[in-house]
Amino acid sequence: MYQQYFNFSELPFSISPDPHFMYMSERHQEGLAHLLYGINRGGGFVALTGEVGTGKTTLCHCLLQQLPDNVDIALILNPKLTALELLATICDELGIRHNSMPITAKNLIDAINHYLLTAYANGRRTVLLIDEAQNLSMTVLEQIRLLTNLETSKAKLLQIILVGQPELNKMLARQDLRQLNQRITARYHLLPLSLEETRAYIQHRLRVCKGNYRLFNPAAIRKVYQYSSGVPRLINILCDRALLGAYATNAGVITPAIIRRAAAEVMGSARFKLRWYGATALVLCFAAAMGFELWRPALSLIKPAKLAATQQTALPPPVTAKVAEPSLNQHLENAGLTLAGALAEALQVWRETAPADSALDCNAVAALGLSCLSGKASWQELLSIDRPAILAFSGPAEQKRYALLTGVDHYHAEIRVKNDTRRFPLAELLTNWDGNYLLLWRPPRPGVTEIAPPQQSDAVLWLRERLEKINGKPAGDMASHVFDESLKAELIAFQRRQHLTPDGIAGARTLIHLDNQSGASASPHLAITTR
């Protein structure tokens, strides 16, 4: 209904776990890093827990996309199995033929062990991922623990990932499961999104569907966070209903009043909240079913084809050839990735010509009317600045390497080198990036990189007019050039809304965010793609 009204390319807040809309918050990035660490380390268990709707399935989708090429995975989506059924399902997932033998635990374990040994000899590793693991019985958990005893003298043959709700942690803490709990080599509990992440999540999904990412005003986003507590699935339900309400009333911006009405319609008053929770459970069951169907195609791209029916044992099939993505680690071995080279790329993006008669540094950049901003930030903080940024990496022998980030999508980062844009897996970039960055920006007035009290200048007047425009206030005929306390209070309020340090000083990051509020049409931005 509202898709055409808001000019969306598709509905932005569907509750289906669509990897097309995947948003990797800082918490999701940490969770993914724990999973990848556990897999790369090999052996034992990895545990990922989180409340319903916090994005565990989303994180597992991302993991499936980032698995190394030499990893085979067995995926268990229905954990309500007997120990014998579990072993048979693992055989089915790995393509181990077992129908010709008596179905006993010993025969199935022997077949699995033979498969694992053959895979290990061929340089492959095997991962067992169990979703909704809080539903596993004690007997099945014990059988899973025993599977980790399959090993050589040097290595465990099977890596096991348990994904579940917080009840899983309570199960693992039981005295009779202490042996399993002690074998967990990496664990992570996925929390709901913070207020800042909720804002970034909503804006990300609006960007993906080609919509206006400022469609929800800041107060409305705070209301969404208040009602949803940062749970992504509840955010989707609320935002979807709010957009429908805005369409019905011909509203152009989502306000707190629209969010309140949406919450009343989908959640009801306090006495109806139990009914809401029941409805939510049905929605989650539906989403889980949809997730099952979506995981299968993703999985088929990663693990090898099943063994032919005529094969009796678990010889791993040949890996289907696929286009290999470039390795960032190999790319960072290039000694030519200097800061000066990255600055030259950045100037080209800004459509400026690097000076030929002097060294290219921030002083040379200043002569072109641009300024440098450097520091250390989280990935989401960097994306919120929305400018091409030079990222610092540690190369061989701890030598620094620099590359210009020009765009991102759900799984990749776009890096520009020698006028050529290359794409690398996002998880690989986040693993190598040390958090340091340098970016170029254009000050509102030549040479003005900070506006602070008690300045009296045209820059102060610019700041006052910009804040008045953002806040929807009419411009005064006798606007003051003096940075007074009222202006400072307005600036602090703006900084808090943008999750900046509320110090009442318009430094580089604050000035960039002020510019972004008006569209920053004279500045290049990060390309947000949906490939």
XYZ file of C-alpha atoms in Angstrom:
531
model
C 0.000 0.000 0.000
C 2.544 2.565 1.127
C 5.425 1.341 -1.065
C 4.511 3.581 -4.007
C 3.508 6.470 -1.717
C 7.025 6.652 -0.202
C 8.799 5.607 -3.448
C 10.285 2.471 -1.888
C 11.820 -0.091 -4.207
C 10.506 -2.743 -1.787
C 8.963 -2.910 1.672
C 11.671 -1.896 4.173
C 10.390 -3.553 7.353
C 9.380 -7.079 6.459
C 9.771 -9.522 9.352
C 11.174 -12.233 7.079
C 14.914 -12.795 7.732
C 15.929 -11.358 4.368
C 19.755 -11.153 4.082
C 19.166 -8.345 1.565
C 18.408 -6.082 4.561
C 21.102 -7.393 6.869
C 22.307 -4.718 9.309
C 25.495 -5.546 11.165
C 25.445 -3.552 14.371
C 28.560 -3.397 16.523
C 27.074 -6.172 18.673
C 26.406 -8.332 15.615
C 29.957 -7.720 14.425
C 31.309 -8.869 17.787
C 29.054 -11.929 17.713
C 30.217 -12.812 14.205
C 33.840 -12.366 15.251
C 33.286 -14.836 18.114
C 31.731 -17.392 15.766
C 34.499 -17.048 13.190
C 37.123 -17.241 15.931
C 35.625 -20.453 17.223
C 35.476 -21.984 13.753
C 39.003 -20.936 12.806
C 40.378 -22.191 16.086
C 38.704 -25.564 15.566
C 37.397 -28.153 18.012
C 35.042 -27.830 20.946
C 31.864 -25.769 21.132
C 30.818 -22.227 20.273
C 27.678 -20.839 21.952
C 25.607 -17.920 20.630
C 22.616 -16.847 22.706
C 20.139 -14.005 22.596
C 16.519 -13.122 23.248
C 13.825 -13.813 20.665
C 14.072 -11.367 17.762
C 17.547 -9.984 18.535
C 19.029 -11.221 15.252
C 20.572 -14.648 15.910
C 19.224 -15.996 12.630
C 20.500 -12.891 10.842
C 23.939 -13.459 12.334
C 23.932 -17.089 11.237
C 23.011 -16.001 7.694
C 26.086 -13.778 7.740
C 28.224 -16.619 9.097
C 27.114 -18.887 6.262
C 28.271 -16.235 3.793
C 31.666 -15.856 5.470
C 32.679 -19.482 6.012
C 36.103 -20.392 4.622
C 36.039 -22.439 1.423
C 37.423 -25.534 3.146
C 34.581 -25.765 5.677
C 31.584 -28.113 5.305
C 28.551 -27.472 7.485
C 25.718 -29.627 8.806
C 22.724 -27.511 9.791
C 20.177 -28.753 12.347
C 17.072 -26.521 12.447
C 14.791 -28.898 14.354
C 16.566 -29.865 17.568
C 13.644 -31.852 19.027
C 15.211 -35.141 18.061
C 16.289 -38.299 19.808
C 20.000 -39.024 19.977
C 19.659 -41.599 17.179
C 17.638 -39.168 15.009
C 20.292 -36.503 15.552
C 23.065 -38.806 14.338
C 21.009 -39.793 11.291
C 20.268 -36.137 10.492
C 23.970 -35.268 10.692
C 24.662 -38.083 8.225
C 21.962 -36.745 5.905
C 23.335 -33.198 6.082
C 26.884 -34.313 5.295
C 25.832 -36.742 2.564
C 26.904 -39.840 4.477
C 25.007 -42.852 3.171
C 23.650 -44.950 6.019
C 20.473 -46.615 4.715
C 22.261 -49.848 3.835
C 23.393 -50.476 7.419
C 21.432 -51.217 10.597
C 20.440 -47.882 12.199
C 22.339 -48.035 15.470
C 24.263 -45.351 17.332
C 27.532 -47.254 16.829
C 27.094 -47.601 13.069
C 26.146 -43.953 12.617
C 29.015 -42.683 14.777
C 31.470 -44.933 12.921
C 30.220 -43.530 9.596
C 30.508 -39.959 10.844
C 34.008 -40.620 12.195
C 35.081 -42.122 8.854
C 33.730 -39.058 7.044
C 35.514 -36.663 9.410
C 38.841 -38.470 9.106
C 38.607 -38.471 5.300
C 37.642 -34.791 5.262
C 40.520 -33.935 7.618
C 42.977 -35.839 5.410
C 41.789 -33.769 2.442
C 42.315 -30.485 4.280
C 38.624 -29.872 5.012
C 36.951 -29.004 8.302
C 33.420 -29.851 9.400
C 31.030 -27.725 11.440
C 27.750 -28.773 13.067
C 25.395 -25.809 13.669
C 22.304 -26.403 15.818
C 19.653 -23.680 15.963
C 17.126 -23.371 18.824
C 19.548 -25.408 20.917
C 17.669 -24.577 24.128
C 15.173 -27.282 23.031
C 17.763 -30.050 23.065
C 17.175 -32.817 25.585
C 19.816 -33.789 28.125
C 20.338 -37.114 26.354
C 20.933 -35.426 22.995
C 23.279 -32.858 24.540
C 25.342 -35.661 26.010
C 25.503 -37.364 22.606
C 26.628 -34.084 21.053
C 29.376 -33.783 23.666
C 30.569 -37.278 22.845
C 30.879 -36.293 19.175
C 33.683 -33.915 20.151
C 35.686 -36.993 21.220
C 36.123 -37.777 17.523
C 39.683 -36.586 17.007
C 43.154 -37.302 15.795
C 46.237 -37.072 17.971
C 46.553 -33.402 16.980
C 43.098 -32.015 16.252
C 39.386 -32.258 16.966
C 37.498 -33.349 13.875
C 34.165 -31.596 14.518
C 33.370 -28.005 15.489
C 29.917 -27.536 17.054
C 27.976 -24.253 17.211
C 24.980 -24.017 19.538
C 22.551 -21.159 18.851
C 19.693 -20.538 21.225
C 17.713 -18.387 23.606
C 19.028 -17.428 27.082
C 17.636 -20.668 28.478
C 20.534 -22.390 26.739
C 22.984 -20.724 29.127
C 20.963 -21.990 32.087
C 21.052 -25.499 30.667
C 24.802 -25.382 30.146
C 25.304 -24.192 33.727
C 23.795 -27.419 35.091
C 26.117 -29.564 37.143
C 25.471 -32.641 35.000
C 26.504 -30.700 31.856
C 29.723 -29.257 33.280
C 31.848 -31.391 30.932
C 30.120 -29.855 27.910
C 30.221 -26.351 29.378
C 33.979 -26.616 29.920
C 34.487 -27.388 26.213
C 32.962 -24.119 25.009
C 35.852 -22.164 23.498
C 33.881 -19.064 22.450
C 30.538 -17.731 23.632
C 28.584 -14.557 22.972
C 25.230 -13.220 24.168
C 23.502 -11.013 21.601
C 21.797 -8.026 23.255
C 19.052 -5.841 21.741
C 20.095 -2.710 19.870
C 20.918 0.507 21.685
C 19.067 3.733 20.870
C 21.860 4.778 18.499
C 21.857 1.376 16.814
C 18.062 1.483 16.519
C 18.373 4.781 14.641
C 21.082 3.361 12.376
C 19.054 0.159 11.844
C 15.942 2.065 10.718
C 17.919 4.388 8.456
C 19.840 1.453 6.978
C 16.668 -0.378 5.966
C 15.215 2.798 4.466
C 18.400 3.308 2.435
C 18.319 -0.259 1.145
C 14.834 0.206 -0.309
C 15.881 3.526 -1.909
C 13.810 5.540 0.544
C 14.433 8.768 2.432
C 16.530 7.685 5.401
C 15.311 10.724 7.381
C 11.669 9.647 7.038
C 11.485 8.928 10.792
C 12.280 12.073 12.769
C 14.594 11.683 15.804
C 11.756 11.834 18.341
C 9.877 9.103 16.458
C 12.944 6.867 16.514
C 13.196 7.366 20.274
C 9.557 6.246 20.538
C 10.277 3.162 18.453
C 13.135 2.323 20.783
C 10.926 2.902 23.832
C 8.256 0.478 22.611
C 10.560 -2.133 21.082
C 13.424 -2.037 23.611
C 15.754 -2.357 20.633
C 14.534 -5.806 19.505
C 14.899 -5.755 15.694
C 11.805 -7.832 14.938
C 9.614 -5.566 17.070
C 11.219 -2.520 15.420
C 10.162 -3.927 12.043
C 6.573 -4.522 13.160
C 6.232 -1.039 14.645
C 7.832 0.761 11.710
C 5.781 -1.151 9.163
C 2.545 -0.211 10.935
C 3.711 3.413 11.334
C 4.373 3.702 7.595
C 0.921 2.321 6.874
C -0.562 4.898 9.273
C 1.388 7.714 7.627
C 0.138 6.599 4.213
C -3.458 6.537 5.454
C -3.199 10.123 6.762
C -1.064 11.517 3.909
C 1.781 12.283 6.314
C 5.221 12.919 4.841
C 7.270 12.337 8.020
C 6.895 9.744 10.762
C 6.341 11.524 14.093
C 6.052 10.274 17.687
C 2.251 10.547 17.456
C 2.232 8.123 14.513
C 4.465 5.702 16.422
C 2.161 5.864 19.467
C -0.856 5.023 17.315
C 1.060 2.190 15.639
C 2.083 0.791 19.020
C -1.503 0.951 20.273
C -2.705 -0.940 17.222
C -0.097 -3.699 17.220
C 0.498 -4.004 20.963
C -2.727 -2.721 22.519
C -3.104 -1.345 26.012
C -1.514 -2.950 29.045
C -4.411 -5.336 29.632
C -4.031 -6.707 26.102
C -0.255 -7.191 26.212
C -0.569 -10.895 26.980
C -2.612 -11.215 23.809
C 0.163 -9.295 21.980
C 2.809 -11.642 23.288
C 0.785 -14.621 22.030
C 0.450 -13.023 18.614
C 4.170 -12.279 18.586
C 4.873 -15.941 19.283
C 2.847 -16.883 16.216
C 4.756 -14.310 14.161
C 8.048 -15.719 15.392
C 6.985 -19.236 14.478
C 6.117 -18.014 11.000
C 9.466 -16.197 10.746
C 11.285 -19.326 11.854
C 9.532 -21.319 9.144
C 10.476 -18.681 6.599
C 14.030 -18.759 7.950
C 14.177 -22.506 7.314
C 13.329 -21.978 3.648
C 15.791 -19.089 3.303
C 18.681 -20.938 4.933
C 18.569 -23.847 2.513
C 19.494 -21.863 -0.634
C 22.207 -20.015 1.271
C 23.596 -23.245 2.597
C 23.657 -24.843 -0.834
C 26.059 -22.162 -2.009
C 28.530 -22.999 0.704
C 28.704 -26.689 1.432
C 29.578 -29.220 -1.267
C 26.927 -31.236 -3.037
C 25.667 -34.377 -1.363
C 27.528 -37.591 -2.005
C 26.166 -39.683 -4.806
C 23.729 -42.364 -3.722
C 26.095 -45.083 -4.913
C 28.853 -44.016 -2.523
C 29.106 -46.102 0.614
C 31.367 -43.889 2.682
C 32.024 -40.277 3.397
C 34.623 -39.350 0.844
C 34.256 -35.567 0.437
C 33.064 -34.596 -3.051
C 35.044 -32.169 -5.189
C 34.402 -28.520 -4.392
C 32.316 -26.759 -6.997
C 34.373 -24.043 -8.621
C 33.247 -20.511 -7.794
C 34.511 -17.043 -8.267
C 36.950 -16.287 -5.446
C 36.722 -12.929 -3.799
C 39.987 -11.059 -3.388
C 41.815 -11.530 -0.137
C 42.288 -8.350 1.832
C 45.239 -9.908 3.650
C 47.034 -10.438 0.355
C 46.098 -6.934 -0.732
C 47.626 -5.455 2.438
C 50.999 -6.940 1.520
C 51.268 -4.211 -1.121
C 53.855 -1.738 0.149
C 52.359 0.905 -2.150
C 49.337 1.406 0.111
C 50.736 4.604 1.613
C 48.904 7.451 3.307
C 49.922 9.818 0.518
C 48.514 7.427 -2.072
C 45.230 7.119 -0.183
C 45.049 10.929 0.153
C 45.498 11.223 -3.610
C 42.563 8.836 -4.113
C 40.483 10.854 -1.644
C 41.220 14.105 -3.498
C 40.066 12.541 -6.747
C 36.793 11.559 -5.093
C 36.462 15.198 -3.978
C 37.280 16.267 -7.564
C 40.372 18.117 -6.464
C 43.842 17.942 -8.007
C 46.734 16.995 -5.776
C 49.562 19.576 -5.767
C 52.483 18.461 -7.903
C 55.133 20.622 -6.270
C 54.810 19.529 -2.632
C 54.345 16.477 -0.464
C 50.760 15.329 -0.202
C 49.672 15.651 3.392
C 46.996 17.446 5.414
C 48.769 20.778 4.998
C 48.573 20.397 1.229
C 44.914 19.419 1.562
C 44.205 22.602 3.551
C 45.508 24.693 0.656
C 42.645 23.256 -1.418
C 39.987 24.373 1.065
C 39.582 20.951 2.666
C 40.436 19.740 6.160
C 41.527 16.425 7.611
C 39.644 14.660 10.375
C 41.371 11.697 11.971
C 40.714 9.565 14.990
C 39.528 6.170 16.174
C 35.912 5.091 15.862
C 33.602 2.117 15.771
C 32.320 0.959 12.398
C 28.865 2.455 13.002
C 30.354 5.784 14.092
C 32.378 5.898 10.887
C 29.327 5.141 8.747
C 27.317 7.869 10.490
C 29.863 10.482 9.337
C 29.010 9.394 5.775
C 32.197 10.439 3.981
C 34.790 8.403 2.086
C 37.396 7.519 4.693
C 41.006 6.357 4.669
C 41.290 3.278 6.879
C 44.492 2.223 8.608
C 45.560 -1.437 8.643
C 48.545 -3.309 10.013
C 50.582 -4.770 7.164
C 53.567 -7.146 7.256
C 56.025 -6.518 10.089
C 53.493 -4.139 11.681
C 53.925 -1.646 8.855
C 50.886 0.541 8.316
C 48.808 0.253 5.159
C 46.151 2.763 4.089
C 43.165 2.378 1.772
C 40.182 4.582 0.894
C 36.742 3.242 1.809
C 34.180 4.503 -0.720
C 31.143 2.296 -0.162
C 29.573 -0.612 1.694
C 26.855 -3.191 1.222
C 25.595 -6.003 3.436
C 28.611 -8.255 3.008
C 31.311 -6.181 1.346
C 33.296 -2.974 1.577
C 34.372 -1.045 -1.494
C 38.005 0.103 -1.475
C 39.452 2.451 -4.102
C 43.052 1.862 -5.198
C 44.642 3.567 -8.234
C 41.298 4.639 -9.664
C 40.002 1.098 -9.345
C 37.264 0.103 -6.917
C 37.691 -3.336 -5.383
C 35.311 -5.247 -3.144
C 36.367 -7.219 -0.081
C 34.331 -9.230 2.445
C 33.162 -6.900 5.194
C 34.010 -9.365 7.959
C 37.598 -9.589 6.663
C 37.903 -5.802 6.631
C 36.549 -5.472 10.170
C 38.999 -8.121 11.343
C 41.987 -6.231 9.907
C 40.944 -2.608 10.495
C 42.400 -1.205 13.716
C 39.707 1.485 14.131
C 41.875 4.400 12.974
C 40.667 6.552 10.105
C 41.339 9.812 8.285
C 38.806 11.590 6.103
C 38.495 14.861 4.224
C 35.725 17.394 4.766
C 34.943 20.936 3.709
C 34.484 23.522 6.503
C 31.479 25.878 6.289
C 33.836 28.843 6.112
C 37.459 28.806 4.825
C 39.784 27.773 7.617
C 36.986 27.412 10.211
C 37.263 23.933 11.719
C 35.743 24.773 15.109
C 33.069 27.182 16.330
C 32.993 27.692 20.075
C 32.023 30.297 22.685
C 32.719 33.145 23.062
C 33.424 33.621 19.327
C 31.859 36.496 17.398
C 32.022 35.882 13.644
C 30.159 35.046 10.459
C 30.786 31.381 11.291
C 28.717 31.787 14.475
C 25.934 33.318 12.396
C 26.131 30.343 10.010
C 25.889 27.934 12.963
C 22.895 29.775 14.417
C 21.051 29.820 11.073
C 21.789 26.157 10.410
C 20.452 25.056 13.823
C 17.344 27.222 13.393
C 16.674 25.608 10.034
C 17.159 22.095 11.414
C 14.842 22.848 14.347
C 12.220 24.399 12.057
C 12.504 27.874 13.540
C 11.990 30.990 11.411
C 15.172 32.933 10.658
C 15.484 36.086 12.731
C 15.986 39.441 11.054
C 18.649 40.424 13.596
C 20.421 37.148 14.148
C 23.380 37.506 16.478
C 26.991 36.853 15.541
C 27.753 36.112 19.208
C 28.100 32.538 20.470
C 25.898 32.932 23.564
C 24.431 30.469 26.060
C 21.183 29.961 24.113
C 23.122 28.960 21.019
C 25.272 26.623 23.105
C 22.150 24.965 24.551
C 20.743 24.398 21.041
C 24.054 22.959 19.888
C 24.251 20.573 22.853
C 20.713 19.364 22.121
C 21.684 18.704 18.497
C 24.835 16.825 19.546
C 22.831 14.603 21.853
C 20.356 13.777 19.095
C 23.249 12.839 16.813
C 25.008 10.838 19.571
C 28.007 13.182 19.556
C 29.920 14.420 22.584
C 27.585 17.121 24.003
C 30.292 19.691 24.765
C 28.660 22.738 23.152
C 31.586 23.117 20.728
C 31.027 22.709 17.000
C 34.117 20.714 16.108
C 34.754 18.796 12.907
C 32.370 15.891 13.538
C 29.564 18.206 14.659
C 30.060 20.452 11.619
C 29.934 17.409 9.318
C 26.690 16.209 10.917
C 25.223 19.711 10.554
C 26.169 19.621 6.885
C 24.584 16.178 6.501
C 21.294 17.467 7.879
C 20.957 19.696 4.816
C 21.940 16.927 2.393
C 25.623 17.928 2.053
C 25.201 18.081 -1.724
C 28.683 19.555 -2.203
C 30.374 16.612 -0.467
C 30.930 13.004 -1.617
C 29.243 10.317 0.440
C 29.734 6.631 1.064
C 27.967 4.572 -1.583
C 25.359 2.369 0.093
C 24.651 -0.481 -2.326
C 22.327 -3.461 -2.122
C 24.235 -6.045 -4.113
